[in-house]
Amino acid sequence: MNLFDVYPLFDIEITKGISCRTYDKQGMEYLDLYGGHAVISIGHSHPYYVQKLAQQAEKIVFYSNSVINKLQTELAQKLGKASGYEDYSLFLISSGAEANENALKLASFHTGRTKVIAFEKSFHGRTSAAVRVTNNPKIVAPINEGFDVEFHQLNDIESVRKSLIKGDVCAVIIEGIQGVGGINIPDKLFLQQLSAACKETGTILILDEVQSGYGRSGKFFAHQHADIRPDLITVAKGMGNGFPVGGLLISPMFEASYGLLGTTFGGSHLACAAAIAVLDVMKAENLVENSRKIGDYLIEELRKIDGIKEVRGLGLMIGIEFDKSVNLLRKSLLFDKKIFTGVSGSNIIRLLPPLCLSKQDAVFFLNKFREVINEQV
Ligand code: PLP
């Protein structure tokens, strides 16, 4: 059997990872400034994480959600404390798309409505809220099964308000920072007005923090830069440092009932052990603070480099936009300088390194990045 060929691949086989470095099968070392789309939060193969996973795997990997699993409770308590959402409840799933699907479902059950507002250039996984992110018609295709999704411009509060006052919108879904769409940060005032407008109209506000959450922005959640408290928050990616685990944080206004939501794999013993280990390491190593500090430094230094159109970001979620395609630049970073980066669209380099990135690694990257830019002019 062949693999279903949906991913364009670099001709590199990664066989090992340590902290912010990965190694290919020839032993070549790479600096990882992408972490597989913001997944590697505490660094590759962190010894504490590896130990906790191995210990748990020896005991039990999975049973089912029909028996008590104290690891789920421990995870919920630790996540509540780390994020400042101790009064919210946690529903566990295995991916970002699943987290958003369940958020939409819950919003729809709660309001009895099915219309959803999302934003241009948003990405919420291959969900009912679909994608509006690329010019590729194959990906843009809406997948609205049951939900009628209306797209608005980010930061255009008047257009959103006009829609909300009709009273037929079940949820507004918005990323803390748009990732796939190009590192676009919602204005603080816009988020505050959006939150107020949702409350006034009985609309559920869903913050998709799948990519921007878990300390990436220099706060636990990106929306916390705007001091708002959404009704539902979705997380995944950095939550398990590579182990597939996602979560839906649910405000106390939602009432749980048996059978309302459900999943087979979500909240397995091994998934919880991974997610608990991530939170333990984030706390012990002050990784949210490190993300803010190293992110500020990188953004400040990148803004001094000539030839860049714009540097956008918060913490270690950074977009570097050029006037032209970054294809060659990215390839040169990877194959000549041995640095993994990501892209958004054709003109933006996207940095999503592990949150433990050191100042030394940041300086190393900046030097190589300047070299590559100079080599290409
Ligand atoms: N939401 C956001 C903001 C994302 O960036 C992604 C993935 O890139 C998703 C949801 C979907 O997550 P998953 O691929 O785990 O389903």
mmCIF file of C-alpha atoms and ligand atoms in Angstrom:
data_model
loop_
_atom_site.group_PDB
_atom_site.id
_atom_site.type_symbol
_atom_site.label_atom_id
_atom_site.label_comp_id
_atom_site.label_asym_id
_atom_site.label_seq_id
_atom_site.Cartn_x
_atom_site.Cartn_y
_atom_site.Cartn_z
ATOM 1 C CA MET A 1 0.000 0.000 0.000
ATOM 2 C CA ASN A 2 1.176 3.528 -0.758
ATOM 3 C CA LEU A 3 0.591 6.592 1.367
ATOM 4 C CA PHE A 4 -2.171 8.878 0.177
ATOM 5 C CA ASP A 5 -0.019 11.624 -1.280
ATOM 6 C CA VAL A 6 -1.350 14.851 0.240
ATOM 7 C CA TYR A 7 1.800 16.330 1.759
ATOM 8 C CA PRO A 8 4.638 17.868 -0.265
ATOM 9 C CA LEU A 9 7.804 16.505 1.412
ATOM 10 C CA PHE A 10 11.335 17.777 1.919
ATOM 11 C CA ASP A 11 13.869 15.067 1.202
ATOM 12 C CA ILE A 12 14.925 14.851 4.860
ATOM 13 C CA GLU A 13 14.251 11.998 7.267
ATOM 14 C CA ILE A 14 14.210 13.179 10.864
ATOM 15 C CA THR A 15 15.131 10.388 13.254
ATOM 16 C CA LYS A 16 15.899 12.170 16.515
ATOM 17 C CA GLY A 17 15.100 15.357 18.415
ATOM 18 C CA ILE A 18 16.576 16.992 21.505
ATOM 19 C CA SER A 19 15.195 20.262 22.850
ATOM 20 C CA CYS A 20 15.233 22.757 19.933
ATOM 21 C CA ARG A 21 17.358 20.539 17.679
ATOM 22 C CA THR A 22 16.422 17.713 15.317
ATOM 23 C CA TYR A 23 18.725 15.242 13.561
ATOM 24 C CA ASP A 24 18.335 13.449 10.255
ATOM 25 C CA LYS A 25 19.356 9.863 9.574
ATOM 26 C CA GLN A 26 22.849 10.967 8.521
ATOM 27 C CA GLY A 27 23.229 12.703 11.891
ATOM 28 C CA MET A 28 22.946 16.224 10.453
ATOM 29 C CA GLU A 29 21.740 18.705 13.079
ATOM 30 C CA TYR A 30 18.932 21.214 12.428
ATOM 31 C CA LEU A 31 17.645 24.093 14.551
ATOM 32 C CA ASP A 32 13.881 23.620 14.764
ATOM 33 C CA LEU A 33 12.071 26.958 14.630
ATOM 34 C CA TYR A 34 8.800 25.410 13.559
ATOM 35 C CA GLY A 35 8.108 22.526 15.943
ATOM 36 C CA GLY A 36 5.791 20.835 13.457
ATOM 37 C CA HIS A 37 3.225 23.673 13.361
ATOM 38 C CA ALA A 38 3.661 24.858 16.986
ATOM 39 C CA VAL A 39 3.322 21.353 18.396
ATOM 40 C CA ILE A 40 6.661 21.083 20.186
ATOM 41 C CA SER A 41 6.129 23.315 23.203
ATOM 42 C CA ILE A 42 8.635 22.057 25.793
ATOM 43 C CA GLY A 43 11.272 20.833 23.316
ATOM 44 C CA HIS A 44 11.833 17.517 21.589
ATOM 45 C CA SER A 45 12.123 14.427 23.805
ATOM 46 C CA HIS A 46 12.282 16.359 27.070
ATOM 47 C CA PRO A 47 13.639 13.807 29.611
ATOM 48 C CA TYR A 48 10.855 14.422 32.155
ATOM 49 C CA TYR A 49 8.196 14.057 29.460
ATOM 50 C CA VAL A 50 9.778 10.886 28.075
ATOM 51 C CA GLN A 51 10.000 9.380 31.551
ATOM 52 C CA LYS A 52 6.371 10.201 32.399
ATOM 53 C CA LEU A 53 5.141 8.784 29.091
ATOM 54 C CA ALA A 54 7.179 5.597 29.459
ATOM 55 C CA GLN A 55 6.066 5.082 33.069
ATOM 56 C CA GLN A 56 2.422 5.538 32.096
ATOM 57 C CA ALA A 57 2.704 3.250 29.048
ATOM 58 C CA GLU A 58 3.943 0.481 31.346
ATOM 59 C CA LYS A 59 0.852 0.849 33.544
ATOM 60 C CA ILE A 60 -2.023 1.487 31.140
ATOM 61 C CA VAL A 61 -2.284 3.366 27.853
ATOM 62 C CA PHE A 62 -6.046 3.484 27.436
ATOM 63 C CA TYR A 63 -9.226 2.136 28.879
ATOM 64 C CA SER A 64 -12.315 4.203 28.052
ATOM 65 C CA ASN A 65 -14.374 7.087 29.319
ATOM 66 C CA SER A 66 -16.683 4.709 31.180
ATOM 67 C CA VAL A 67 -14.402 4.418 34.222
ATOM 68 C CA ILE A 68 -12.779 6.887 36.608
ATOM 69 C CA ASN A 69 -9.515 8.298 35.250
ATOM 70 C CA LYS A 70 -7.813 10.425 37.905
ATOM 71 C CA LEU A 71 -5.265 11.645 35.379
ATOM 72 C CA GLN A 72 -8.049 13.596 33.639
ATOM 73 C CA THR A 73 -8.884 15.355 36.905
ATOM 74 C CA GLU A 74 -5.216 16.134 37.569
ATOM 75 C CA LEU A 75 -4.864 17.528 34.061
ATOM 76 C CA ALA A 76 -7.986 19.680 34.372
ATOM 77 C CA GLN A 77 -6.794 21.089 37.705
ATOM 78 C CA LYS A 78 -3.299 21.860 36.435
ATOM 79 C CA LEU A 79 -4.598 23.388 33.193
ATOM 80 C CA GLY A 80 -7.110 25.513 35.127
ATOM 81 C CA LYS A 81 -4.361 26.852 37.335
ATOM 82 C CA ALA A 82 -1.810 27.448 34.550
ATOM 83 C CA SER A 83 -4.323 29.235 32.320
ATOM 84 C CA GLY A 84 -6.285 31.229 34.902
ATOM 85 C CA TYR A 85 -9.505 29.366 34.043
ATOM 86 C CA GLU A 86 -9.999 27.347 37.237
ATOM 87 C CA ASP A 87 -13.776 27.846 37.157
ATOM 88 C CA TYR A 88 -14.103 26.382 33.612
ATOM 89 C CA SER A 89 -14.578 22.663 32.810
ATOM 90 C CA LEU A 90 -12.477 20.582 30.461
ATOM 91 C CA PHE A 91 -13.590 18.211 27.713
ATOM 92 C CA LEU A 92 -10.756 16.164 26.243
ATOM 93 C CA ILE A 93 -10.371 15.159 22.616
ATOM 94 C CA SER A 94 -7.446 14.342 20.357
ATOM 95 C CA SER A 95 -6.981 17.195 17.861
ATOM 96 C CA GLY A 96 -7.652 20.839 17.102
ATOM 97 C CA ALA A 97 -10.370 20.160 14.548
ATOM 98 C CA GLU A 98 -12.181 17.953 17.047
ATOM 99 C CA ALA A 99 -11.899 20.654 19.717
ATOM 100 C CA ASN A 100 -13.481 23.213 17.377
ATOM 101 C CA GLU A 101 -16.173 20.811 16.186
ATOM 102 C CA ASN A 102 -17.215 20.154 19.774
ATOM 103 C CA ALA A 103 -17.132 23.884 20.576
ATOM 104 C CA LEU A 104 -19.468 24.586 17.646
ATOM 105 C CA LYS A 105 -21.726 21.745 18.671
ATOM 106 C CA LEU A 106 -21.952 22.987 22.245
ATOM 107 C CA ALA A 107 -22.638 26.550 21.076
ATOM 108 C CA SER A 108 -25.385 25.296 18.802
ATOM 109 C CA PHE A 109 -27.001 23.118 21.505
ATOM 110 C CA HIS A 110 -26.895 26.057 23.904
ATOM 111 C CA THR A 111 -28.381 28.702 21.603
ATOM 112 C CA GLY A 112 -30.544 26.577 19.317
ATOM 113 C CA ARG A 113 -29.001 28.454 16.378
ATOM 114 C CA THR A 114 -26.760 27.187 13.559
ATOM 115 C CA LYS A 115 -25.206 30.282 11.967
ATOM 116 C CA VAL A 116 -21.493 30.802 12.673
ATOM 117 C CA ILE A 117 -19.335 33.871 12.148
ATOM 118 C CA ALA A 118 -15.675 33.314 11.276
ATOM 119 C CA PHE A 119 -13.038 35.622 9.810
ATOM 120 C CA GLU A 120 -11.265 35.940 6.486
ATOM 121 C CA LYS A 121 -7.885 34.182 6.563
ATOM 122 C CA SER A 122 -8.933 32.119 9.551
ATOM 123 C CA PHE A 123 -8.128 28.439 9.911
ATOM 124 C CA HIS A 124 -10.000 26.170 12.274
ATOM 125 C CA GLY A 125 -8.902 22.809 10.951
ATOM 126 C CA ARG A 126 -10.900 20.745 8.518
ATOM 127 C CA THR A 127 -14.062 21.596 10.436
ATOM 128 C CA SER A 128 -17.566 22.854 9.758
ATOM 129 C CA ALA A 129 -16.153 26.351 10.167
ATOM 130 C CA ALA A 130 -13.900 25.428 7.259
ATOM 131 C CA VAL A 131 -11.060 27.503 5.966
ATOM 132 C CA ARG A 132 -10.739 30.829 4.234
ATOM 133 C CA VAL A 133 -7.073 30.864 4.038
ATOM 134 C CA THR A 134 -5.480 30.236 0.702
ATOM 135 C CA ASN A 135 -6.169 30.849 -2.938
ATOM 136 C CA ASN A 136 -6.142 27.127 -3.465
ATOM 137 C CA PRO A 137 -9.725 26.268 -4.416
ATOM 138 C CA LYS A 138 -9.145 22.699 -3.280
ATOM 139 C CA ILE A 139 -8.620 23.863 0.287
ATOM 140 C CA VAL A 140 -11.016 26.806 0.342
ATOM 141 C CA ALA A 141 -14.013 24.567 -0.298
ATOM 142 C CA PRO A 142 -16.412 25.077 2.602
ATOM 143 C CA ILE A 143 -17.360 21.949 4.479
ATOM 144 C CA ASN A 144 -20.519 23.261 6.042
ATOM 145 C CA GLU A 145 -22.431 20.310 7.291
ATOM 146 C CA GLY A 146 -25.185 21.779 9.374
ATOM 147 C CA PHE A 147 -23.504 25.118 10.028
ATOM 148 C CA ASP A 148 -23.990 28.177 7.878
ATOM 149 C CA VAL A 149 -20.670 30.028 8.101
ATOM 150 C CA GLU A 150 -20.473 33.751 7.375
ATOM 151 C CA PHE A 151 -17.040 35.321 6.943
ATOM 152 C CA HIS A 152 -16.123 38.836 8.073
ATOM 153 C CA GLN A 153 -12.966 40.932 7.890
ATOM 154 C CA LEU A 154 -10.810 40.671 10.998
ATOM 155 C CA ASN A 155 -11.138 43.783 13.196
ATOM 156 C CA ASP A 156 -14.318 45.037 11.444
ATOM 157 C CA ILE A 157 -16.565 45.242 14.490
ATOM 158 C CA GLU A 158 -19.373 47.126 12.737
ATOM 159 C CA SER A 159 -19.930 44.423 10.165
ATOM 160 C CA VAL A 160 -19.930 41.733 12.872
ATOM 161 C CA ARG A 161 -22.327 43.753 15.047
ATOM 162 C CA LYS A 162 -24.756 44.197 12.147
ATOM 163 C CA SER A 163 -24.920 40.455 11.801
ATOM 164 C CA LEU A 164 -25.104 39.674 15.510
ATOM 165 C CA ILE A 165 -28.061 41.942 16.247
ATOM 166 C CA LYS A 166 -30.236 39.809 13.965
ATOM 167 C CA GLY A 167 -30.092 37.284 16.825
ATOM 168 C CA ASP A 168 -29.576 34.177 14.697
ATOM 169 C CA VAL A 169 -25.829 33.575 15.193
ATOM 170 C CA CYS A 170 -24.894 30.705 17.469
ATOM 171 C CA ALA A 171 -21.166 31.415 17.696
ATOM 172 C CA VAL A 172 -18.335 33.651 16.649
ATOM 173 C CA ILE A 173 -15.133 31.660 16.246
ATOM 174 C CA ILE A 174 -11.827 33.497 16.145
ATOM 175 C CA GLU A 175 -8.163 32.577 16.537
ATOM 176 C CA GLY A 176 -6.164 34.205 19.337
ATOM 177 C CA ILE A 177 -3.674 35.017 16.586
ATOM 178 C CA GLN A 178 -4.312 33.851 13.022
ATOM 179 C CA GLY A 179 -1.590 31.294 12.316
ATOM 180 C CA VAL A 180 -2.036 29.593 8.959
ATOM 181 C CA GLY A 181 -3.481 32.841 7.549
ATOM 182 C CA GLY A 182 -0.312 34.843 8.183
ATOM 183 C CA ILE A 183 0.197 35.783 11.867
ATOM 184 C CA ASN A 184 -2.568 38.387 12.019
ATOM 185 C CA ILE A 185 -3.275 39.665 15.515
ATOM 186 C CA PRO A 186 -6.816 40.805 16.338
ATOM 187 C CA ASP A 187 -6.841 44.336 17.820
ATOM 188 C CA LYS A 188 -7.324 44.387 21.587
ATOM 189 C CA LEU A 189 -10.223 46.826 21.294
ATOM 190 C CA PHE A 190 -11.830 44.695 18.585
ATOM 191 C CA LEU A 191 -11.707 41.612 20.822
ATOM 192 C CA GLN A 192 -13.175 43.557 23.738
ATOM 193 C CA GLN A 193 -15.986 44.933 21.558
ATOM 194 C CA LEU A 194 -16.556 41.494 20.043
ATOM 195 C CA SER A 195 -16.808 39.934 23.485
ATOM 196 C CA ALA A 196 -19.320 42.605 24.575
ATOM 197 C CA ALA A 197 -21.379 42.253 21.365
ATOM 198 C CA CYS A 198 -21.540 38.478 21.818
ATOM 199 C CA LYS A 199 -22.766 38.882 25.394
ATOM 200 C CA GLU A 200 -25.404 41.437 24.353
ATOM 201 C CA THR A 201 -26.813 39.166 21.649
ATOM 202 C CA GLY A 202 -26.570 35.813 23.440
ATOM 203 C CA THR A 203 -23.910 34.617 20.998
ATOM 204 C CA ILE A 204 -21.192 32.199 22.116
ATOM 205 C CA LEU A 205 -17.632 33.455 21.696
ATOM 206 C CA ILE A 206 -15.206 30.657 20.793
ATOM 207 C CA LEU A 207 -11.516 31.437 21.016
ATOM 208 C CA ASP A 208 -9.507 29.032 18.892
ATOM 209 C CA GLU A 209 -6.191 28.875 20.736
ATOM 210 C CA VAL A 210 -5.130 25.651 19.035
ATOM 211 C CA GLN A 211 -2.026 27.312 17.603
ATOM 212 C CA SER A 212 -1.721 30.554 19.611
ATOM 213 C CA GLY A 213 -2.372 29.029 23.048
ATOM 214 C CA TYR A 214 -0.298 27.159 25.576
ATOM 215 C CA GLY A 215 2.156 29.987 26.220
ATOM 216 C CA ARG A 216 3.030 30.590 22.605
ATOM 217 C CA SER A 217 2.136 34.297 22.626
ATOM 218 C CA GLY A 218 3.936 35.103 25.878
ATOM 219 C CA LYS A 219 0.711 34.687 27.871
ATOM 220 C CA PHE A 220 -0.978 31.335 28.413
ATOM 221 C CA PHE A 221 -3.638 32.330 25.862
ATOM 222 C CA ALA A 222 -3.229 35.009 23.197
ATOM 223 C CA HIS A 223 -6.672 36.487 23.971
ATOM 224 C CA GLN A 224 -5.432 37.264 27.484
ATOM 225 C CA HIS A 225 -3.459 40.154 25.963
ATOM 226 C CA ALA A 226 -6.908 41.744 25.455
ATOM 227 C CA ASP A 227 -8.253 40.847 28.927
ATOM 228 C CA ILE A 228 -11.356 39.061 27.668
ATOM 229 C CA ARG A 229 -12.935 35.814 28.875
ATOM 230 C CA PRO A 230 -14.509 33.835 26.034
ATOM 231 C CA ASP A 231 -17.247 31.258 26.596
ATOM 232 C CA LEU A 232 -15.326 28.416 24.967
ATOM 233 C CA ILE A 233 -11.596 28.007 24.339
ATOM 234 C CA THR A 234 -10.056 25.314 22.165
ATOM 235 C CA VAL A 235 -6.531 23.941 22.554
ATOM 236 C CA ALA A 236 -4.433 21.181 20.968
ATOM 237 C CA LYS A 237 -0.995 21.386 19.277
ATOM 238 C CA GLY A 238 1.375 22.404 22.131
ATOM 239 C CA MET A 239 -0.775 20.627 24.706
ATOM 240 C CA GLY A 240 0.875 17.220 24.252
ATOM 241 C CA ASN A 241 4.287 18.194 22.788
ATOM 242 C CA GLY A 242 3.674 15.766 19.930
ATOM 243 C CA PHE A 243 1.260 13.377 21.576
ATOM 244 C CA PRO A 244 -2.181 13.956 19.992
ATOM 245 C CA VAL A 245 -4.347 15.597 22.631
ATOM 246 C CA GLY A 246 -6.806 18.469 22.475
ATOM 247 C CA GLY A 247 -9.083 20.226 24.901
ATOM 248 C CA LEU A 248 -12.199 22.336 25.089
ATOM 249 C CA LEU A 249 -12.372 24.754 28.033
ATOM 250 C CA ILE A 250 -16.011 25.389 28.861
ATOM 251 C CA SER A 251 -17.391 28.303 30.873
ATOM 252 C CA PRO A 252 -19.624 27.571 33.899
ATOM 253 C CA MET A 253 -22.693 28.800 32.005
ATOM 254 C CA PHE A 254 -22.810 25.502 30.083
ATOM 255 C CA GLU A 255 -24.485 22.611 31.802
ATOM 256 C CA ALA A 256 -23.128 19.127 31.193
ATOM 257 C CA SER A 257 -25.389 16.126 30.714
ATOM 258 C CA TYR A 258 -24.622 12.498 29.973
ATOM 259 C CA GLY A 259 -24.168 11.897 26.264
ATOM 260 C CA LEU A 260 -24.034 15.594 25.308
ATOM 261 C CA LEU A 261 -20.477 15.191 23.978
ATOM 262 C CA GLY A 262 -18.357 12.093 23.586
ATOM 263 C CA THR A 263 -15.239 10.560 22.078
ATOM 264 C CA THR A 264 -13.384 7.261 22.108
ATOM 265 C CA PHE A 265 -9.751 8.343 22.388
ATOM 266 C CA GLY A 266 -10.019 11.719 24.114
ATOM 267 C CA GLY A 267 -8.512 11.827 27.591
ATOM 268 C CA SER A 268 -6.754 8.453 27.408
ATOM 269 C CA HIS A 269 -4.318 7.685 30.222
ATOM 270 C CA LEU A 270 -1.308 8.176 27.961
ATOM 271 C CA ALA A 271 -2.651 11.425 26.471
ATOM 272 C CA CYS A 272 -3.239 12.799 29.972
ATOM 273 C CA ALA A 273 0.233 11.743 31.136
ATOM 274 C CA ALA A 274 1.727 13.622 28.167
ATOM 275 C CA ALA A 275 -0.376 16.731 28.767
ATOM 276 C CA ILE A 276 0.376 16.757 32.519
ATOM 277 C CA ALA A 277 4.101 16.409 31.838
ATOM 278 C CA VAL A 278 3.922 19.379 29.445
ATOM 279 C CA LEU A 279 2.268 21.587 32.076
ATOM 280 C CA ASP A 280 4.756 20.453 34.746
ATOM 281 C CA VAL A 281 7.711 21.377 32.531
ATOM 282 C CA MET A 282 6.157 24.663 31.437
ATOM 283 C CA LYS A 283 5.786 25.625 35.092
ATOM 284 C CA ALA A 284 9.190 24.390 36.255
ATOM 285 C CA GLU A 285 11.020 26.092 33.394
ATOM 286 C CA ASN A 286 8.908 29.279 33.187
ATOM 287 C CA LEU A 287 8.303 28.671 29.510
ATOM 288 C CA VAL A 288 5.485 31.214 29.099
ATOM 289 C CA GLU A 289 7.836 33.901 30.381
ATOM 290 C CA ASN A 290 10.650 32.599 28.169
ATOM 291 C CA SER A 291 8.348 32.737 25.159
ATOM 292 C CA ARG A 292 7.592 36.389 25.881
ATOM 293 C CA LYS A 293 11.214 37.311 26.533
ATOM 294 C CA ILE A 294 12.835 35.544 23.570
ATOM 295 C CA GLY A 295 9.898 36.473 21.332
ATOM 296 C CA ASP A 296 10.260 40.185 22.169
ATOM 297 C CA TYR A 297 13.973 39.960 21.470
ATOM 298 C CA LEU A 298 13.520 38.187 18.117
ATOM 299 C CA ILE A 299 10.800 40.577 16.952
ATOM 300 C CA GLU A 300 12.860 43.628 17.906
ATOM 301 C CA GLU A 301 15.964 42.341 16.109
ATOM 302 C CA LEU A 302 14.055 41.146 13.026
ATOM 303 C CA ARG A 303 12.506 44.613 12.665
ATOM 304 C CA LYS A 304 16.022 46.064 12.245
ATOM 305 C CA ILE A 305 16.755 43.919 9.175
ATOM 306 C CA ASP A 306 16.446 45.641 5.773
ATOM 307 C CA GLY A 307 14.427 44.043 3.020
ATOM 308 C CA ILE A 308 11.584 42.774 5.206
ATOM 309 C CA LYS A 309 8.108 44.184 4.584
ATOM 310 C CA GLU A 310 6.719 43.550 8.065
ATOM 311 C CA VAL A 311 7.427 41.546 11.210
ATOM 312 C CA ARG A 312 4.288 40.602 13.164
ATOM 313 C CA GLY A 313 3.783 38.479 16.227
ATOM 314 C CA LEU A 314 3.561 38.004 19.951
ATOM 315 C CA GLY A 315 5.939 35.804 21.917
ATOM 316 C CA LEU A 316 7.218 32.902 19.854
ATOM 317 C CA MET A 317 4.531 33.157 17.164
ATOM 318 C CA ILE A 318 6.180 35.340 14.566
ATOM 319 C CA GLY A 319 5.481 36.137 10.917
ATOM 320 C CA ILE A 320 8.141 37.718 8.714
ATOM 321 C CA GLU A 321 6.509 39.112 5.581
ATOM 322 C CA PHE A 322 8.362 39.891 2.353
ATOM 323 C CA ASP A 323 7.299 41.592 -0.887
ATOM 324 C CA LYS A 324 8.073 38.410 -2.784
ATOM 325 C CA SER A 325 7.866 34.655 -2.414
ATOM 326 C CA VAL A 326 9.893 33.223 0.471
ATOM 327 C CA ASN A 327 10.284 29.865 -1.213
ATOM 328 C CA LEU A 328 14.005 30.204 -1.958
ATOM 329 C CA LEU A 329 14.722 31.897 1.356
ATOM 330 C CA ARG A 330 13.109 29.067 3.282
ATOM 331 C CA LYS A 331 14.897 26.426 1.246
ATOM 332 C CA SER A 332 18.217 28.148 1.811
ATOM 333 C CA LEU A 333 17.543 28.350 5.553
ATOM 334 C CA LEU A 334 16.780 24.644 5.586
ATOM 335 C CA PHE A 335 19.340 23.156 3.225
ATOM 336 C CA ASP A 336 22.263 25.622 3.616
ATOM 337 C CA LYS A 337 21.851 26.836 7.202
ATOM 338 C CA LYS A 338 20.054 23.757 8.612
ATOM 339 C CA ILE A 339 17.178 25.692 10.152
ATOM 340 C CA PHE A 340 13.539 24.578 9.952
ATOM 341 C CA THR A 341 10.988 27.369 9.531
ATOM 342 C CA GLY A 342 7.388 27.418 8.333
ATOM 343 C CA VAL A 343 5.441 29.570 5.907
ATOM 344 C CA SER A 344 2.058 31.237 5.680
ATOM 345 C CA GLY A 345 0.900 31.697 2.105
ATOM 346 C CA SER A 346 3.726 32.486 -0.302
ATOM 347 C CA ASN A 347 5.368 35.588 1.212
ATOM 348 C CA ILE A 348 5.530 34.961 4.952
ATOM 349 C CA ILE A 349 8.068 32.990 6.967
ATOM 350 C CA ARG A 350 6.402 31.645 10.096
ATOM 351 C CA LEU A 351 8.374 30.954 13.268
ATOM 352 C CA LEU A 352 6.840 28.665 15.905
ATOM 353 C CA PRO A 353 9.834 27.310 17.803
ATOM 354 C CA PRO A 354 9.707 25.316 21.024
ATOM 355 C CA LEU A 355 8.985 27.650 23.938
ATOM 356 C CA CYS A 356 12.345 26.759 25.486
ATOM 357 C CA LEU A 357 14.274 28.519 22.699
ATOM 358 C CA SER A 358 17.385 30.116 24.213
ATOM 359 C CA LYS A 359 18.777 33.570 23.507
ATOM 360 C CA GLN A 360 21.830 31.855 22.044
ATOM 361 C CA ASP A 361 19.665 29.955 19.544
ATOM 362 C CA ALA A 362 17.795 33.155 18.700
ATOM 363 C CA VAL A 363 21.098 34.919 17.983
ATOM 364 C CA PHE A 364 22.273 31.942 15.906
ATOM 365 C CA PHE A 365 19.099 32.151 13.819
ATOM 366 C CA LEU A 366 19.318 35.933 13.375
ATOM 367 C CA ASN A 367 22.896 35.652 12.093
ATOM 368 C CA LYS A 368 22.009 32.919 9.609
ATOM 369 C CA PHE A 369 18.861 34.766 8.560
ATOM 370 C CA ARG A 370 20.812 37.960 7.805
ATOM 371 C CA GLU A 371 23.319 35.894 5.802
ATOM 372 C CA VAL A 372 20.567 34.315 3.714
ATOM 373 C CA ILE A 373 18.881 37.646 3.034
ATOM 374 C CA ASN A 374 22.210 39.194 1.981
ATOM 375 C CA GLU A 375 23.023 36.216 -0.229
ATOM 376 C CA GLN A 376 19.704 36.595 -2.034
ATOM 377 C CA VAL A 377 19.801 40.339 -2.873
HETATM 378 N N1 PLP B 1 -7.223 25.666 14.676
HETATM 379 C C1 PLP B 1 -6.085 26.302 14.370
HETATM 380 C C2 PLP B 1 -5.934 27.745 14.727
HETATM 381 C C3 PLP B 1 -5.045 25.622 13.718
HETATM 382 O O1 PLP B 1 -3.927 26.270 13.402
HETATM 383 C C4 PLP B 1 -5.218 24.256 13.421
HETATM 384 C C5 PLP B 1 -4.155 23.500 12.729
HETATM 385 O O2 PLP B 1 -3.278 24.051 12.116
HETATM 386 C C6 PLP B 1 -6.425 23.632 13.764
HETATM 387 C C7 PLP B 1 -7.405 24.360 14.396
HETATM 388 C C8 PLP B 1 -6.657 22.180 13.461
HETATM 389 O O3 PLP B 1 -5.927 21.385 14.312
HETATM 390 P P1 PLP B 1 -5.692 19.821 13.953
HETATM 391 O O4 PLP B 1 -4.815 19.788 12.746
HETATM 392 O O5 PLP B 1 -5.060 19.252 15.194
HETATM 393 O O6 PLP B 1 -7.032 19.240 13.689
#
